[in-house]
Amino acid sequence: MYSKALVEIGLKGSMKMDNEVTRGEVKGIKIFWGVALILLLIATFFDQQISEAVMNQNSWFGNFFQNYGDAGDLIILFIASEIIGFYALHKFKHVGVKYTVALGAFAFAYNQMFNVWGRDYLYYTASMINNYRHHLPLGLANNDGTGAPLFSATLQWTTAIVSFVIFTYLIHLWLRNKNDAQFDYLLKAALVGIFVVEAAELAINKMKDIWGRFRPYEYSNNNPAEKFTPWYHLNGINGHKSFPSGHTMAGWLVLWATFFVDRQNLKSQKYLTAFGIIFGIVVALSRIRIGAHWASDTIVSSTIVVTIIFAGSRLLGAHFIENNETLPQN
């Protein structure tokens, strides 16, 4: 019910690029905020009980999304920088400017792809293998980097290069027949997308530092220092970063992919909007399941990121799903 309602965000939007808020968006945001507030109220009183009931650090569901559900922000940055690079090659006339911007954009895109594999996929896979070898729970996060040496730097570089070449070629195929108007829209979607990702990362990471909240798997009744604190309690900078959830942030940022779709392609907009919503929810649930986060960590992260994405859509002047009916301006 929750996912279905949110998919309707923008169903009564406009094919025309504008900054108006649509009826579908108003409905979607009201439902999202209402559900989020109810869930946060429940989590305020039952965070511990929820985690105790569902936590399993050997859960394959939790481990899969811990390993491979944390790259949404990097993927959006990769696509955005690729668009900027191809835009420069397609639109800029001055040779020096053309290739300077393009090379800079593609270098940034490669860096994101390296981070996808080195920082996320290979690192978390190595962490899981390291835990298995040392007879630890598979999902126990190795925040000190002990899992990284299991995969060589050569493998990380090679995997990143091969992936970069393949996906750059696929994006070239996607963009090669775009007209000037479509390219102009995609450039704006890319620039706003970068802003959305950076704003979300800044907000979530700063809060992590300030809150200093212990994760469920770090909580111990035998150590008074590792005590449970409610989500609204600030512990200060202490190296613990449970609140809010970074994986959940990355999961929800996948939702921005719908704005890389042509505004006339309603079918793809619906599919990507639905996928982004479902992916964000599933990643959030996986973090509770694996014991990396309390329920409130994921709820607050979801609320912050979805709100930033919505604000970005208004800055872009596009809707999650375009249509031809908008709310009148007051």
Tab-separated table of C-alpha atoms in Angstrom:
chain	number	residue	atom	x	y	z
A	1	MET	CA	0.000	0.000	0.000
A	2	TYR	CA	2.800	2.371	0.984
A	3	SER	CA	4.848	1.630	-2.155
A	4	LYS	CA	1.822	1.782	-4.448
A	5	ALA	CA	0.802	5.183	-3.134
A	6	LEU	CA	4.281	6.597	-3.488
A	7	VAL	CA	4.533	5.348	-7.072
A	8	GLU	CA	1.666	7.737	-7.796
A	9	ILE	CA	3.927	10.723	-7.044
A	10	GLY	CA	3.574	12.933	-10.079
A	11	LEU	CA	0.773	10.934	-11.756
A	12	LYS	CA	-1.096	14.189	-12.205
A	13	GLY	CA	1.997	16.134	-13.171
A	14	SER	CA	2.728	18.107	-16.289
A	15	MET	CA	4.480	17.204	-19.529
A	16	LYS	CA	5.677	20.788	-19.479
A	17	MET	CA	8.798	21.480	-17.433
A	18	ASP	CA	7.678	23.625	-14.501
A	19	ASN	CA	8.107	24.209	-10.807
A	20	GLU	CA	4.492	23.572	-9.834
A	21	VAL	CA	3.619	20.955	-7.257
A	22	THR	CA	1.199	18.403	-8.663
A	23	ARG	CA	-1.739	16.746	-6.987
A	24	GLY	CA	0.011	13.403	-7.221
A	25	GLU	CA	3.102	14.814	-5.529
A	26	VAL	CA	1.058	16.370	-2.734
A	27	LYS	CA	-0.678	13.028	-2.180
A	28	GLY	CA	2.589	11.103	-2.253
A	29	ILE	CA	4.411	13.440	0.140
A	30	LYS	CA	1.478	13.469	2.587
A	31	ILE	CA	1.370	9.673	2.626
A	32	PHE	CA	5.137	9.391	2.926
A	33	TRP	CA	5.427	11.857	5.810
A	34	GLY	CA	2.377	10.410	7.558
A	35	VAL	CA	3.699	6.855	7.408
A	36	ALA	CA	7.210	7.997	8.391
A	37	LEU	CA	5.936	9.856	11.462
A	38	ILE	CA	3.830	6.910	12.598
A	39	LEU	CA	6.757	4.503	12.169
A	40	LEU	CA	9.121	6.895	13.957
A	41	LEU	CA	6.683	7.145	16.872
A	42	ILE	CA	6.615	3.347	17.117
A	43	ALA	CA	10.402	3.148	16.869
A	44	THR	CA	10.790	5.780	19.590
A	45	PHE	CA	9.316	3.347	22.105
A	46	PHE	CA	10.206	-0.028	20.587
A	47	ASP	CA	13.597	0.339	18.834
A	48	GLN	CA	15.267	-2.214	21.094
A	49	GLN	CA	12.429	-4.703	20.931
A	50	ILE	CA	12.257	-4.521	17.126
A	51	SER	CA	15.973	-5.189	16.724
A	52	GLU	CA	15.945	-7.991	19.300
A	53	ALA	CA	13.073	-9.641	17.444
A	54	VAL	CA	14.436	-9.470	13.883
A	55	MET	CA	18.239	-9.083	14.083
A	56	ASN	CA	20.283	-11.831	12.465
A	57	GLN	CA	23.819	-10.999	11.372
A	58	ASN	CA	24.005	-14.204	9.338
A	59	SER	CA	20.925	-13.256	7.315
A	60	TRP	CA	21.606	-13.618	3.595
A	61	PHE	CA	19.013	-10.933	2.892
A	62	GLY	CA	20.786	-8.517	5.219
A	63	ASN	CA	24.240	-9.445	3.955
A	64	PHE	CA	23.322	-9.141	0.280
A	65	PHE	CA	22.099	-5.572	0.654
A	66	GLN	CA	24.928	-4.661	3.021
A	67	ASN	CA	27.387	-5.795	0.343
A	68	TYR	CA	25.637	-4.489	-2.754
A	69	GLY	CA	23.008	-1.951	-1.674
A	70	ASP	CA	25.344	0.869	-0.678
A	71	ALA	CA	26.287	2.321	-4.062
A	72	GLY	CA	23.181	4.282	-5.040
A	73	ASP	CA	24.859	7.631	-4.447
A	74	LEU	CA	27.941	6.598	-6.442
A	75	ILE	CA	25.841	5.274	-9.325
A	76	ILE	CA	23.892	8.542	-9.592
A	77	LEU	CA	27.166	10.498	-9.528
A	78	PHE	CA	28.607	8.186	-12.198
A	79	ILE	CA	25.647	8.675	-14.549
A	80	ALA	CA	25.577	12.427	-13.913
A	81	SER	CA	29.282	12.883	-14.659
A	82	GLU	CA	29.018	10.725	-17.784
A	83	ILE	CA	26.174	12.941	-19.024
A	84	ILE	CA	28.301	16.039	-18.411
A	85	GLY	CA	31.222	14.495	-20.291
A	86	PHE	CA	29.167	13.518	-23.325
A	87	TYR	CA	27.360	16.866	-23.227
A	88	ALA	CA	30.708	18.641	-23.504
A	89	LEU	CA	31.718	16.476	-26.468
A	90	HIS	CA	28.346	16.997	-28.139
A	91	LYS	CA	27.702	20.690	-27.487
A	92	PHE	CA	30.922	22.598	-26.807
A	93	LYS	CA	32.647	24.162	-29.810
A	94	HIS	CA	35.941	25.294	-28.326
A	95	VAL	CA	38.324	22.339	-28.518
A	96	GLY	CA	40.187	23.186	-25.317
A	97	VAL	CA	37.025	23.643	-23.279
A	98	LYS	CA	35.372	20.594	-24.851
A	99	TYR	CA	38.102	18.142	-23.944
A	100	THR	CA	39.013	19.706	-20.612
A	101	VAL	CA	35.437	19.406	-19.354
A	102	ALA	CA	34.950	15.965	-20.913
A	103	LEU	CA	38.160	14.511	-19.487
A	104	GLY	CA	37.433	15.986	-16.066
A	105	ALA	CA	33.899	14.573	-16.090
A	106	PHE	CA	35.019	11.114	-17.227
A	107	ALA	CA	37.799	11.091	-14.618
A	108	PHE	CA	35.203	11.862	-11.950
A	109	ALA	CA	32.969	9.124	-13.389
A	110	TYR	CA	35.819	6.627	-13.196
A	111	ASN	CA	36.472	7.609	-9.591
A	112	GLN	CA	32.832	6.808	-8.756
A	113	MET	CA	33.105	3.445	-10.487
A	114	PHE	CA	36.296	2.674	-8.542
A	115	ASN	CA	34.481	3.571	-5.324
A	116	VAL	CA	31.544	1.337	-6.284
A	117	TRP	CA	33.864	-1.668	-6.456
A	118	GLY	CA	36.670	-0.719	-4.084
A	119	ARG	CA	34.700	1.095	-1.386
A	120	ASP	CA	31.530	-0.935	-1.540
A	121	TYR	CA	31.164	-4.184	-3.465
A	122	LEU	CA	34.627	-5.709	-3.039
A	123	TYR	CA	35.179	-4.216	0.408
A	124	TYR	CA	31.952	-5.550	1.894
A	125	THR	CA	32.402	-8.910	0.187
A	126	ALA	CA	35.917	-9.104	1.643
A	127	SER	CA	34.552	-8.107	5.028
A	128	MET	CA	32.015	-10.927	4.899
A	129	ILE	CA	34.678	-13.474	3.879
A	130	ASN	CA	36.966	-12.198	6.630
A	131	ASN	CA	34.206	-12.647	9.193
A	132	TYR	CA	33.556	-16.170	7.942
A	133	ARG	CA	37.253	-17.091	8.232
A	134	HIS	CA	37.414	-15.811	11.790
A	135	HIS	CA	34.130	-17.491	12.798
A	136	LEU	CA	32.360	-14.178	13.255
A	137	PRO	CA	28.810	-13.314	12.175
A	138	LEU	CA	28.852	-12.709	8.408
A	139	GLY	CA	27.299	-9.268	8.672
A	140	LEU	CA	29.564	-7.900	11.380
A	141	ALA	CA	30.815	-4.633	9.873
A	142	ASN	CA	34.589	-4.209	9.775
A	143	ASN	CA	34.767	-0.455	10.261
A	144	ASP	CA	38.541	-0.593	10.731
A	145	GLY	CA	39.069	-1.940	7.230
A	146	THR	CA	40.234	-5.436	8.185
A	147	GLY	CA	38.388	-6.955	5.241
A	148	ALA	CA	40.040	-4.862	2.530
A	149	PRO	CA	43.359	-6.792	2.166
A	150	LEU	CA	41.520	-9.934	1.023
A	151	PHE	CA	41.211	-8.357	-2.420
A	152	SER	CA	44.276	-6.870	-4.093
A	153	ALA	CA	44.513	-3.325	-5.385
A	154	THR	CA	45.122	-4.800	-8.853
A	155	LEU	CA	41.747	-6.521	-8.768
A	156	GLN	CA	40.045	-3.324	-7.639
A	157	TRP	CA	41.646	-1.262	-10.402
A	158	THR	CA	41.012	-3.884	-13.082
A	159	THR	CA	37.384	-4.357	-12.110
A	160	ALA	CA	36.809	-0.618	-12.013
A	161	ILE	CA	38.443	-0.051	-15.429
A	162	VAL	CA	36.511	-2.842	-17.135
A	163	SER	CA	33.227	-1.674	-15.575
A	164	PHE	CA	33.946	1.933	-16.498
A	165	VAL	CA	34.581	1.039	-20.160
A	166	ILE	CA	31.477	-1.145	-20.430
A	167	PHE	CA	29.087	1.318	-18.775
A	168	THR	CA	30.562	4.326	-20.552
A	169	TYR	CA	29.919	2.580	-23.860
A	170	LEU	CA	26.345	1.756	-22.833
A	171	ILE	CA	25.729	5.375	-21.836
A	172	HIS	CA	27.193	6.464	-25.182
A	173	LEU	CA	24.638	4.248	-26.944
A	174	TRP	CA	21.882	5.756	-24.788
A	175	LEU	CA	22.899	9.355	-25.491
A	176	ARG	CA	24.079	9.244	-29.092
A	177	ASN	CA	20.660	9.976	-30.651
A	178	LYS	CA	19.552	12.650	-28.173
A	179	ASN	CA	18.619	16.011	-29.643
A	180	ASP	CA	19.764	19.348	-28.226
A	181	ALA	CA	16.667	19.828	-26.059
A	182	GLN	CA	17.024	16.353	-24.544
A	183	PHE	CA	20.726	16.924	-23.888
A	184	ASP	CA	19.995	20.266	-22.233
A	185	TYR	CA	17.455	18.629	-19.926
A	186	LEU	CA	19.816	15.779	-19.050
A	187	LEU	CA	22.599	18.227	-18.224
A	188	LYS	CA	20.325	20.001	-15.766
A	189	ALA	CA	19.163	16.660	-14.317
A	190	ALA	CA	22.808	15.655	-13.889
A	191	LEU	CA	23.822	18.895	-12.155
A	192	VAL	CA	20.824	18.861	-9.822
A	193	GLY	CA	21.419	15.151	-9.205
A	194	ILE	CA	24.960	15.888	-8.042
A	195	PHE	CA	23.568	18.548	-5.705
A	196	VAL	CA	20.976	16.106	-4.333
A	197	VAL	CA	23.589	13.416	-3.647
A	198	GLU	CA	26.019	15.840	-2.018
A	199	ALA	CA	23.276	17.409	0.119
A	200	ALA	CA	22.075	13.987	1.296
A	201	GLU	CA	25.594	12.773	2.082
A	202	LEU	CA	26.439	15.970	3.961
A	203	ALA	CA	23.268	15.827	6.057
A	204	ILE	CA	23.507	12.120	6.904
A	205	ASN	CA	27.252	12.049	7.584
A	206	LYS	CA	27.195	15.156	9.789
A	207	MET	CA	24.348	13.721	11.820
A	208	LYS	CA	26.196	10.427	12.193
A	209	ASP	CA	29.115	12.253	13.801
A	210	ILE	CA	26.988	14.387	16.105
A	211	TRP	CA	24.676	11.597	17.289
A	212	GLY	CA	27.402	9.024	18.014
A	213	ARG	CA	24.839	6.266	18.378
A	214	PHE	CA	25.817	2.630	18.947
A	215	ARG	CA	24.604	0.092	16.405
A	216	PRO	CA	22.410	-2.812	17.552
A	217	TYR	CA	25.233	-5.341	17.108
A	218	GLU	CA	27.508	-3.093	19.213
A	219	TYR	CA	25.022	-2.880	22.059
A	220	SER	CA	25.960	-4.922	25.105
A	221	ASN	CA	24.304	-5.275	28.489
A	222	ASN	CA	27.721	-6.168	29.909
A	223	ASN	CA	29.385	-2.893	29.004
A	224	PRO	CA	27.828	0.295	30.431
A	225	ALA	CA	29.633	2.366	27.760
A	226	GLU	CA	27.789	0.507	25.009
A	227	LYS	CA	24.346	1.493	26.136
A	228	PHE	CA	21.209	1.972	24.112
A	229	THR	CA	20.164	5.576	23.507
A	230	PRO	CA	16.935	6.703	21.814
A	231	TRP	CA	17.218	8.322	18.413
A	232	TYR	CA	16.693	11.846	19.782
A	233	HIS	CA	19.624	11.542	22.234
A	234	LEU	CA	22.907	13.092	21.016
A	235	ASN	CA	26.022	11.280	22.274
A	236	GLY	CA	28.585	13.499	20.563
A	237	ILE	CA	31.519	12.432	18.413
A	238	ASN	CA	32.670	9.033	19.687
A	239	GLY	CA	33.364	6.991	16.549
A	240	HIS	CA	29.951	5.287	16.500
A	241	LYS	CA	27.706	6.162	13.573
A	242	SER	CA	24.450	4.283	13.657
A	243	PHE	CA	22.103	7.274	13.298
A	244	PRO	CA	20.974	7.907	10.573
A	245	SER	CA	21.552	5.021	8.146
A	246	GLY	CA	24.013	5.615	5.298
A	247	HIS	CA	23.027	2.472	3.399
A	248	THR	CA	19.394	3.595	3.521
A	249	MET	CA	20.434	6.980	2.121
A	250	ALA	CA	22.248	5.293	-0.767
A	251	GLY	CA	19.278	3.011	-1.419
A	252	TRP	CA	16.812	5.873	-1.676
A	253	LEU	CA	19.107	7.962	-3.922
A	254	VAL	CA	18.505	5.396	-6.676
A	255	LEU	CA	15.107	7.119	-6.988
A	256	TRP	CA	16.826	10.049	-8.737
A	257	ALA	CA	17.402	7.788	-11.769
A	258	THR	CA	13.828	8.472	-12.883
A	259	PHE	CA	14.888	12.035	-13.742
A	260	PHE	CA	17.415	10.744	-16.274
A	261	VAL	CA	14.503	9.409	-18.322
A	262	ASP	CA	13.085	11.433	-21.238
A	263	ARG	CA	10.064	13.376	-20.027
A	264	GLN	CA	7.880	11.827	-22.714
A	265	ASN	CA	8.713	8.265	-21.640
A	266	LEU	CA	6.036	7.749	-18.986
A	267	LYS	CA	6.452	3.970	-18.902
A	268	SER	CA	10.126	4.124	-17.914
A	269	GLN	CA	9.376	6.899	-15.418
A	270	LYS	CA	6.826	4.661	-13.695
A	271	TYR	CA	9.160	1.661	-13.639
A	272	LEU	CA	12.139	3.605	-12.276
A	273	THR	CA	10.037	5.434	-9.697
A	274	ALA	CA	8.594	2.129	-8.492
A	275	PHE	CA	12.033	0.529	-8.457
A	276	GLY	CA	13.576	3.429	-6.538
A	277	ILE	CA	10.855	3.331	-3.874
A	278	ILE	CA	10.989	-0.438	-3.464
A	279	PHE	CA	14.795	-0.463	-3.412
A	280	GLY	CA	14.927	2.247	-0.749
A	281	ILE	CA	12.459	0.377	1.466
A	282	VAL	CA	14.185	-2.996	0.995
A	283	VAL	CA	17.638	-1.599	1.831
A	284	ALA	CA	16.195	0.045	4.958
A	285	LEU	CA	14.630	-3.242	6.085
A	286	SER	CA	17.866	-5.129	5.409
A	287	ARG	CA	19.786	-2.801	7.722
A	288	ILE	CA	17.452	-3.595	10.605
A	289	ARG	CA	17.587	-7.303	9.821
A	290	ILE	CA	21.396	-7.475	9.861
A	291	GLY	CA	21.642	-5.510	13.099
A	292	ALA	CA	23.551	-2.599	11.618
A	293	HIS	CA	20.808	-0.081	12.420
A	294	TRP	CA	17.856	0.534	14.670
A	295	ALA	CA	14.498	1.079	12.956
A	296	SER	CA	14.599	4.804	13.762
A	297	ASP	CA	17.988	5.114	11.996
A	298	THR	CA	16.442	3.981	8.724
A	299	ILE	CA	13.192	5.936	9.134
A	300	VAL	CA	14.928	9.263	9.722
A	301	SER	CA	17.402	8.620	6.905
A	302	SER	CA	14.540	7.775	4.519
A	303	THR	CA	12.644	10.930	5.481
A	304	ILE	CA	15.642	13.218	5.012
A	305	VAL	CA	16.716	11.753	1.670
A	306	VAL	CA	13.256	11.569	0.097
A	307	THR	CA	12.636	15.179	1.131
A	308	ILE	CA	15.925	16.257	-0.484
A	309	ILE	CA	15.060	14.327	-3.655
A	310	PHE	CA	11.654	15.991	-3.798
A	311	ALA	CA	13.250	19.420	-3.311
A	312	GLY	CA	15.685	18.577	-6.109
A	313	SER	CA	12.814	17.666	-8.419
A	314	ARG	CA	11.298	21.086	-7.874
A	315	LEU	CA	14.633	22.753	-8.581
A	316	LEU	CA	14.871	20.686	-11.761
A	317	GLY	CA	11.308	21.521	-12.737
A	318	ALA	CA	10.409	17.907	-13.490
A	319	HIS	CA	8.090	15.349	-11.930
A	320	PHE	CA	8.681	11.742	-10.986
A	321	ILE	CA	5.982	10.771	-13.485
A	322	GLU	CA	4.853	13.415	-15.940
A	323	ASN	CA	1.256	14.009	-17.006
A	324	ASN	CA	-0.819	16.969	-18.041
A	325	GLU	CA	-2.636	18.317	-14.997
A	326	THR	CA	-1.024	20.544	-12.362
A	327	LEU	CA	-2.188	22.397	-9.305
A	328	PRO	CA	-2.955	26.077	-9.847
A	329	GLN	CA	-0.534	28.601	-8.369
A	330	ASN	CA	-1.854	30.658	-5.445
